[in-house]
Amino acid sequence: MQMTVRRPRRLRGDVTPPGDKSISHRAAIFNAIADGEARVENYGTGADLASTLRVLRGLGTQIERHDDGAFTVRGGILAEPSDILNTGNSGTTTRLMAGVLAGQPFMSVMTGDRSIRSRPMARIVDPLRLMGAGVDGRDGGRLAPLTFRGGSLHGIEYRMPVASAQVKSALLLAGLFAEGETTLEQPAVSRDHTELMFRSMGVEVVEDGLTVSVRSGRLIAMDVTVPADISSAAYWLVAGVCHPDAEVRVRNVGVNPTRTGILDALAMMGADVSVENERTEGGEPVADLVARSSSLRATEIGGDLIPRLVDEVPVLALAACFAEGTTVIRDASELRVKESDRLMASRVELLRSGAQVEELDDGLCITGGRALQGATHRTYADHRIAMTMGVAGLVAAGETTVQSAQTASVSYPTFWDDLGSLGEGA
Ligand code: S3P
């Protein structure tokens, strides 16, 4: 599917993106291994979240969908799967489920699509082996397919080489099935939805600076209402601040401080984004965000800010094209091992629109102020690149075409409809 977008005269509207991907994965997986039954509302609609449900059903979890879109997860003991578990395009499903499968007394095999099979798995396989897990995979355990042969796990003290919430969560999950204490030292804070949800589900998680510990225990099932995904909201915020005549409201967005790096970065660029109706729902902070046309200035983004906006770097790079001066993004080499090499993809596709972009080993250097021109873009089978180039179409002159635009549905199936709803006037 190919989509063509033209910059509208005005951008106005009100969007509620689908349920947060990170919180949804956790709500399903944690309730599947918990004691009791729970209702999950506003579970995200993307293909990655369907992958998590498919994998859990493959392990015998009963999941019942209701007419209102909510579903019930019946938690309990997982069973040996009769077939290979397929995680599709979802890194979060793969990493988090690896932590669960490592602690089960049965054999399982997990694989995913071509992108998943090329993404680094040693980051979870190495520490899981240190915990005593029988884990293996292609290339000595560096690549999926991965195999798990249940063993008895023991806690470890582990210094994580990357600030990754997926790795942290995998090890905290394995820690639930391990004897003793599992202590992780993170290089920087990454999203803490696992820690919050474990606590709400009755398992103590001790945090001390960058250290997180958990002891073996059983989670107690908990109803979850998932807020809208700030990583999906980011596309509309950038569209709003870059378009010359815009006011875009994004409702019901999760604004957990470990995820709001995009708001901090846009504020550093002088963007007019307001946070309204702040409230707490199910232990997570939620707000409405309003983005208005802004004169942006360049900034420097790196260090501890990166894990707090890791999925938003491509769309932030687009925003930097509209900022006066040179924006430098550093410490972002993790972007090279996401669904695609997002530093390369962002550079190549923004160059097609006439932007001034250079690629660094660990980031991007973008000089703004040159008007963007519509172009034809590739998506690298990466939903975030597809959506970034869709937003480029709302703010570039002329016509923008996004090839393989359906890729957006990995996290945001209604992305193109929502994009279409924002424009007023040709
Ligand atoms: C996620 C963590 C991030 C992020 C991904 C979702 C999660 O990955 O890129 O989209 O839900 O834990 P890393 O923690 O590996 O950087």
Coordinates of C-alpha atoms and ligand atoms in Angstrom, one line a residue:
M1 CA 0.0 0.0 0.0
Q2 CA 1.3 3.4 -0.9
M3 CA 0.0 6.7 0.6
T4 CA 0.2 10.2 -0.8
V5 CA 0.0 13.2 1.5
R6 CA -0.2 16.9 0.7
R7 CA 0.4 19.6 3.2
P8 CA -2.9 21.0 4.3
R9 CA -3.4 24.8 4.7
R10 CA -4.4 24.3 8.3
L11 CA -3.8 21.5 10.8
R12 CA -6.6 21.2 13.3
G13 CA -7.9 18.3 15.3
D14 CA -8.3 16.0 18.1
V15 CA -6.7 12.6 18.1
T16 CA -6.6 9.7 20.6
P17 CA -3.9 7.2 19.6
P18 CA -4.2 3.5 20.5
G19 CA -3.3 2.1 23.9
D20 CA 0.4 2.3 24.9
K21 CA 2.4 -0.5 23.4
S22 CA 4.8 -1.0 26.3
I23 CA 2.0 -1.0 29.0
S24 CA -0.2 -3.3 26.9
H25 CA 2.5 -6.0 26.4
R26 CA 3.1 -5.9 30.1
A27 CA -0.6 -6.0 31.1
A28 CA -1.1 -9.2 29.0
I29 CA 2.1 -11.0 29.9
F30 CA 2.1 -10.2 33.6
N31 CA -1.6 -11.2 34.0
A32 CA -0.9 -14.4 32.0
I33 CA 1.6 -15.5 34.7
A34 CA -0.4 -14.1 37.6
D35 CA -2.8 -15.7 40.0
G36 CA -6.4 -14.8 39.1
E37 CA -8.3 -13.2 36.3
A38 CA -8.0 -9.6 35.0
R39 CA -9.7 -7.3 32.5
V40 CA -7.5 -5.2 30.2
E41 CA -9.1 -2.1 28.7
N42 CA -7.8 -0.1 25.7
Y43 CA -5.1 -2.7 24.9
G44 CA -3.2 -1.4 21.9
T45 CA -4.4 -2.4 18.5
G46 CA -1.1 -2.8 16.7
A47 CA 0.2 -6.0 15.2
D48 CA 3.0 -6.3 17.8
L49 CA 0.3 -6.5 20.5
A50 CA -1.6 -9.2 18.6
S51 CA 1.8 -11.1 18.5
T52 CA 1.9 -11.1 22.3
L53 CA -1.6 -12.5 22.6
R54 CA -0.8 -15.2 20.0
V55 CA 2.3 -16.2 21.9
L56 CA 0.5 -16.3 25.2
R57 CA -2.3 -18.4 23.7
G58 CA 0.4 -20.7 22.3
L59 CA 1.4 -21.3 25.9
G60 CA -2.2 -22.2 26.9
T61 CA -3.3 -18.8 28.4
Q62 CA -7.0 -18.2 28.0
I63 CA -7.8 -14.8 26.6
E64 CA -11.3 -13.8 25.9
R65 CA -12.1 -10.7 23.9
H66 CA -15.3 -8.8 24.7
D67 CA -17.6 -6.7 22.4
D68 CA -16.3 -3.5 23.9
G69 CA -12.7 -4.3 22.8
A70 CA -11.6 -5.1 26.4
F71 CA -10.5 -8.6 27.2
T72 CA -10.1 -11.0 30.1
V73 CA -6.8 -12.8 30.7
R74 CA -7.0 -15.9 32.9
G75 CA -3.7 -16.2 34.6
G76 CA -1.9 -19.3 35.9
I77 CA 0.6 -21.9 35.0
L78 CA 1.9 -21.9 31.4
A79 CA 2.0 -25.1 29.4
E80 CA 4.6 -26.5 27.0
P81 CA 3.7 -25.1 23.5
S82 CA 3.0 -27.6 20.8
D83 CA 4.5 -25.4 18.1
I84 CA 7.1 -22.7 17.6
L85 CA 6.1 -19.3 19.2
N86 CA 6.1 -16.6 16.6
T87 CA 6.6 -13.0 17.8
G88 CA 6.2 -11.4 14.4
N89 CA 8.0 -8.0 14.3
S90 CA 7.8 -7.4 18.0
G91 CA 11.1 -7.0 19.9
T92 CA 9.3 -6.4 23.2
T93 CA 7.3 -9.7 22.9
T94 CA 10.6 -11.5 22.1
R95 CA 12.7 -10.1 24.9
L96 CA 10.0 -10.1 27.6
M97 CA 8.8 -13.6 26.8
A98 CA 12.4 -14.8 26.8
G99 CA 12.5 -13.9 30.5
V100 CA 9.3 -15.8 31.1
L101 CA 10.2 -18.9 29.1
A102 CA 13.7 -19.1 30.8
G103 CA 11.9 -19.8 34.0
Q104 CA 9.4 -22.5 32.8
P105 CA 9.9 -26.2 33.3
F106 CA 9.3 -27.1 29.6
M107 CA 10.9 -26.7 26.2
S108 CA 10.0 -23.9 23.9
V109 CA 11.2 -22.3 20.7
M110 CA 10.6 -18.7 19.8
T111 CA 11.2 -16.9 16.5
G112 CA 9.9 -13.9 14.6
D113 CA 10.1 -12.1 11.2
R114 CA 13.2 -11.3 9.3
S115 CA 13.8 -8.1 11.4
I116 CA 13.5 -10.0 14.7
R117 CA 15.8 -12.7 13.4
S118 CA 18.5 -10.1 12.8
R119 CA 18.2 -8.2 16.1
P120 CA 20.6 -8.7 19.0
M121 CA 19.6 -11.4 21.5
A122 CA 22.9 -11.9 23.3
R123 CA 21.8 -9.0 25.6
I124 CA 19.1 -11.3 27.1
V125 CA 20.7 -14.7 26.4
D126 CA 24.0 -14.0 28.2
P127 CA 22.4 -12.8 31.6
L128 CA 19.7 -15.5 31.4
R129 CA 22.5 -18.1 31.1
L130 CA 24.2 -16.6 34.1
M131 CA 20.9 -17.2 36.0
G132 CA 21.1 -20.9 35.0
A133 CA 18.7 -20.9 32.1
G134 CA 19.0 -23.4 29.3
V135 CA 18.8 -20.9 26.5
D136 CA 20.3 -21.2 23.0
G137 CA 19.9 -19.6 19.6
R138 CA 21.4 -19.2 16.2
D139 CA 25.0 -18.0 16.1
G140 CA 25.8 -19.3 19.7
G141 CA 22.7 -17.6 21.1
R142 CA 23.1 -14.2 19.5
L143 CA 20.1 -14.5 17.1
A144 CA 16.6 -15.9 17.0
P145 CA 15.2 -18.5 16.7
L146 CA 15.8 -19.0 20.4
T147 CA 15.3 -22.3 22.3
F148 CA 14.4 -22.6 26.0
R149 CA 14.7 -25.6 28.2
G150 CA 13.4 -24.9 31.6
G151 CA 15.9 -25.0 34.4
S152 CA 15.9 -23.9 37.9
L153 CA 17.1 -20.3 37.9
H154 CA 19.0 -18.4 40.6
G155 CA 19.2 -14.7 41.1
I156 CA 22.3 -12.7 39.9
E157 CA 23.8 -9.3 40.3
Y158 CA 24.2 -8.0 36.8
R159 CA 25.5 -4.8 35.3
M160 CA 23.5 -4.1 32.2
P161 CA 25.7 -3.0 29.2
V162 CA 22.8 -1.1 27.5
A163 CA 20.0 1.1 29.0
S164 CA 17.2 -1.2 27.7
A165 CA 13.8 -1.6 29.3
Q166 CA 13.3 -4.8 27.3
V167 CA 16.4 -6.4 28.8
K168 CA 15.6 -5.0 32.3
S169 CA 12.1 -6.4 32.1
A170 CA 13.2 -9.8 30.8
L171 CA 15.5 -10.2 33.7
L172 CA 13.0 -9.0 36.3
L173 CA 10.5 -11.5 34.9
A174 CA 13.1 -14.3 35.1
G175 CA 13.8 -13.0 38.6
L176 CA 10.3 -14.0 39.6
F177 CA 11.1 -17.6 38.9
A178 CA 14.6 -17.5 40.4
E179 CA 15.8 -18.5 43.8
G180 CA 17.2 -15.5 45.8
E181 CA 17.5 -11.9 44.6
T182 CA 18.1 -10.6 41.1
T183 CA 19.8 -7.2 41.1
L184 CA 20.3 -5.1 38.0
E185 CA 22.5 -2.1 37.6
Q186 CA 21.4 0.1 34.7
P187 CA 23.6 2.5 32.8
A188 CA 20.7 5.0 32.6
V189 CA 17.0 5.0 33.5
S190 CA 14.7 3.4 31.0
R191 CA 10.9 3.1 31.0
D192 CA 9.8 1.7 34.4
H193 CA 6.3 0.2 33.5
T194 CA 7.5 -3.2 34.7
E195 CA 8.6 -1.9 38.1
L196 CA 5.3 0.0 38.5
M197 CA 3.1 -2.9 37.4
F198 CA 5.0 -5.5 39.5
R199 CA 4.4 -3.4 42.6
S200 CA 0.7 -2.9 41.8
M201 CA 0.5 -6.7 41.3
G202 CA 2.0 -7.4 44.8
V203 CA 5.7 -8.1 44.1
E204 CA 8.2 -5.8 45.7
V205 CA 10.7 -4.1 43.5
V206 CA 13.5 -2.2 45.2
E207 CA 15.0 0.7 43.4
D208 CA 18.1 2.5 44.5
G209 CA 19.4 5.0 42.0
L210 CA 20.1 3.0 38.9
T211 CA 19.8 -0.3 40.7
V212 CA 16.6 -2.4 40.6
S213 CA 16.1 -5.7 42.5
V214 CA 13.4 -8.3 42.6
R215 CA 12.9 -11.6 44.5
S216 CA 11.0 -14.7 43.4
G217 CA 7.3 -14.3 43.8
R218 CA 3.9 -14.6 42.2
L219 CA 2.1 -11.7 40.7
I220 CA -1.6 -11.2 41.6
A221 CA -3.9 -10.5 38.6
M222 CA -4.8 -6.8 38.2
D223 CA -7.2 -5.0 35.9
V224 CA -5.4 -2.5 33.7
T225 CA -6.8 0.5 31.7
V226 CA -4.1 1.4 29.2
P227 CA -3.5 5.1 28.4
A228 CA -2.8 6.3 24.8
D229 CA 0.8 5.8 23.6
I230 CA 3.1 8.9 23.9
S231 CA 5.3 7.3 21.2
S232 CA 2.3 7.5 18.8
A233 CA 1.3 10.9 20.0
A234 CA 4.8 12.2 19.1
Y235 CA 3.9 12.2 15.4
W236 CA 1.0 14.6 15.9
L237 CA 3.0 16.8 18.3
V238 CA 5.8 17.2 15.7
A239 CA 3.2 17.8 12.9
G240 CA 1.6 20.5 15.1
V241 CA 4.8 22.4 16.0
C242 CA 6.3 22.3 12.5
H243 CA 3.2 23.2 10.5
P244 CA 2.7 27.0 10.1
D245 CA -1.0 27.0 11.0
A246 CA -1.7 24.2 13.5
E247 CA -3.4 23.4 16.7
V248 CA -3.6 19.6 17.4
R249 CA -4.9 18.0 20.6
V250 CA -3.8 14.5 21.5
R251 CA -6.0 13.0 24.3
N252 CA -5.5 10.6 27.1
V253 CA -1.7 10.2 26.6
G254 CA 0.5 8.3 29.2
V255 CA 3.0 10.8 30.5
N256 CA 5.2 8.5 32.7
P257 CA 8.4 10.6 33.3
T258 CA 10.5 7.8 31.9
R259 CA 8.7 8.3 28.5
T260 CA 8.4 12.1 28.2
G261 CA 11.8 12.8 26.8
I262 CA 10.0 13.9 23.6
L263 CA 8.3 16.7 25.6
D264 CA 11.6 17.7 27.1
A265 CA 13.3 17.8 23.7
L266 CA 10.5 19.8 22.1
A267 CA 10.6 22.2 25.0
M268 CA 14.3 22.7 24.6
M269 CA 13.6 23.5 20.9
G270 CA 11.1 26.2 22.0
A271 CA 8.0 24.3 20.9
D272 CA 4.6 25.3 22.1
V273 CA 3.2 22.0 23.6
S274 CA 1.0 22.3 26.6
V275 CA 0.2 19.5 29.0
E276 CA -3.5 19.7 30.2
N277 CA -5.9 17.7 32.5
E278 CA -3.1 15.8 34.2
R279 CA -4.4 12.9 36.2
T280 CA -3.4 9.4 37.4
E281 CA -5.0 6.3 36.0
G282 CA -4.0 2.8 37.1
G283 CA -0.8 4.0 38.7
E284 CA 0.4 5.8 35.5
P285 CA 0.2 9.6 34.9
V286 CA -2.1 10.6 32.0
A287 CA -2.7 14.0 30.3
D288 CA -4.0 15.7 27.1
L289 CA -1.3 17.3 25.0
V290 CA -1.8 20.3 22.7
A291 CA 0.7 21.3 20.1
R292 CA 0.7 24.6 18.2
S293 CA 2.7 26.1 15.4
S294 CA 6.1 27.2 16.8
S295 CA 9.4 28.8 15.8
L296 CA 11.9 26.1 16.7
R297 CA 15.6 26.4 17.5
A298 CA 18.2 23.7 17.3
T299 CA 19.3 21.8 20.4
E300 CA 21.6 19.0 21.6
I301 CA 20.0 15.7 22.5
G302 CA 22.0 12.9 24.2
G303 CA 23.0 11.1 27.4
D304 CA 20.2 10.1 29.8
L305 CA 17.6 11.8 27.6
I306 CA 18.0 9.1 24.9
P307 CA 16.3 6.1 26.6
R308 CA 13.4 8.5 27.5
L309 CA 12.7 9.2 23.8
V310 CA 14.4 6.3 22.1
D311 CA 11.5 5.5 19.7
E312 CA 10.9 9.2 18.9
V313 CA 14.3 10.0 17.4
P314 CA 13.3 9.7 13.7
V315 CA 10.3 12.1 14.2
L316 CA 12.5 14.4 16.3
A317 CA 15.0 14.5 13.5
L318 CA 12.1 15.7 11.2
A319 CA 11.3 18.4 13.7
A320 CA 15.0 19.4 13.7
C321 CA 14.7 20.2 10.0
F322 CA 12.4 23.0 11.0
A323 CA 14.6 24.4 13.7
E324 CA 17.0 27.3 13.3
G325 CA 20.6 26.1 13.6
T326 CA 22.2 22.6 13.9
T327 CA 20.6 20.0 16.1
V328 CA 23.0 17.2 17.3
I329 CA 21.6 13.9 18.5
R330 CA 24.2 11.6 20.2
D331 CA 24.5 8.5 22.3
A332 CA 21.8 6.9 20.1
S333 CA 23.6 3.9 18.6
E334 CA 20.8 1.7 19.9
L335 CA 18.7 3.1 17.0
R336 CA 20.9 1.0 14.7
V337 CA 19.4 -2.3 16.1
K338 CA 15.7 -1.4 16.2
E339 CA 13.2 -2.6 13.6
S340 CA 15.6 -1.0 11.0
D341 CA 18.8 1.0 11.3
R342 CA 16.8 4.1 12.2
L343 CA 19.8 6.5 12.0
M344 CA 20.6 5.4 8.4
A345 CA 16.9 5.3 7.4
S346 CA 16.2 8.8 8.9
R347 CA 19.2 10.3 7.1
V348 CA 18.4 8.7 3.7
E349 CA 14.7 9.6 3.8
L350 CA 15.1 13.2 5.1
L351 CA 17.8 13.8 2.5
R352 CA 15.2 12.8 -0.2
S353 CA 13.0 15.7 1.1
G354 CA 15.9 18.1 0.7
A355 CA 17.0 18.3 4.4
Q356 CA 20.5 18.8 5.5
V357 CA 21.4 15.7 7.5
E358 CA 24.6 14.0 8.4
E359 CA 24.9 10.6 10.1
L360 CA 27.2 10.2 13.1
D361 CA 28.3 6.8 14.5
D362 CA 25.9 7.3 17.4
G363 CA 23.5 9.9 16.1
L364 CA 22.5 12.5 13.6
C365 CA 23.4 16.1 12.9
I366 CA 20.6 18.1 11.3
T367 CA 20.8 21.7 10.1
G368 CA 17.3 23.2 9.9
G369 CA 15.8 26.1 8.1
R370 CA 15.7 24.7 4.6
A371 CA 12.2 24.1 3.3
L372 CA 11.4 20.4 2.8
Q373 CA 10.0 19.2 -0.5
G374 CA 7.7 16.3 -1.0
A375 CA 9.4 13.1 -2.2
T376 CA 8.8 9.3 -2.5
H377 CA 10.0 7.5 0.6
R378 CA 10.8 3.9 1.6
T379 CA 9.9 2.6 5.0
Y380 CA 12.6 -0.2 5.6
A381 CA 9.7 -2.3 7.0
D382 CA 9.8 0.0 10.0
H383 CA 6.6 1.5 11.4
R384 CA 8.3 4.5 12.9
I385 CA 10.0 5.4 9.6
A386 CA 6.7 5.0 7.8
M387 CA 4.9 7.4 10.3
T388 CA 7.7 9.9 10.3
M389 CA 7.6 10.2 6.6
G390 CA 3.8 10.5 6.7
V391 CA 4.2 13.5 9.0
A392 CA 6.9 14.9 6.7
G393 CA 4.1 14.9 4.1
L394 CA 2.0 17.2 6.3
V395 CA 4.8 19.8 6.6
A396 CA 6.7 19.5 3.3
A397 CA 5.8 21.4 0.1
G398 CA 4.2 19.5 -2.7
E399 CA 3.4 15.8 -2.7
T400 CA 4.9 13.2 -0.4
T401 CA 4.5 9.4 -1.2
V402 CA 5.2 6.8 1.4
Q403 CA 5.7 3.3 0.0
S404 CA 4.7 0.2 2.1
A405 CA 2.6 2.6 4.2
Q406 CA 0.8 -0.3 5.9
T407 CA 3.9 -0.9 8.0
A408 CA 2.5 1.8 10.4
S409 CA 0.0 -0.8 11.6
V410 CA 2.7 -2.6 13.6
S411 CA 1.9 0.0 16.3
Y412 CA -0.7 2.3 15.0
P413 CA -3.3 0.7 12.5
T414 CA -5.4 3.9 12.3
F415 CA -2.4 6.2 11.7
W416 CA -3.3 7.1 8.1
D417 CA -7.0 7.8 9.0
D418 CA -5.9 10.0 11.9
L419 CA -3.5 11.8 9.6
G420 CA -6.2 12.4 7.1
S421 CA -8.5 13.8 9.8
L422 CA -6.2 16.6 10.8
G423 CA -5.9 18.6 7.5
E424 CA -8.2 21.5 6.6
G425 CA -7.9 23.0 3.2
A426 CA -5.7 22.0 0.3
Ligands
S3P1 C1 10.3 -1.0 25.0 C2 11.6 -0.6 25.2 C3 12.4 0.1 24.1 C4 11.5 0.6 23.0 C5 10.5 -0.4 22.5 C6 9.6 -0.8 23.7 C7 9.6 -1.7 26.0 O1 13.4 -0.8 23.7 O2 12.4 0.9 21.9 O3 9.7 0.1 21.5 O4 8.3 -1.8 26.0 O5 10.2 -2.1 27.0 P1 14.8 -0.9 24.5 O6 14.4 -0.9 25.9 O7 15.4 -2.2 24.1 O8 15.6 0.3 24.1

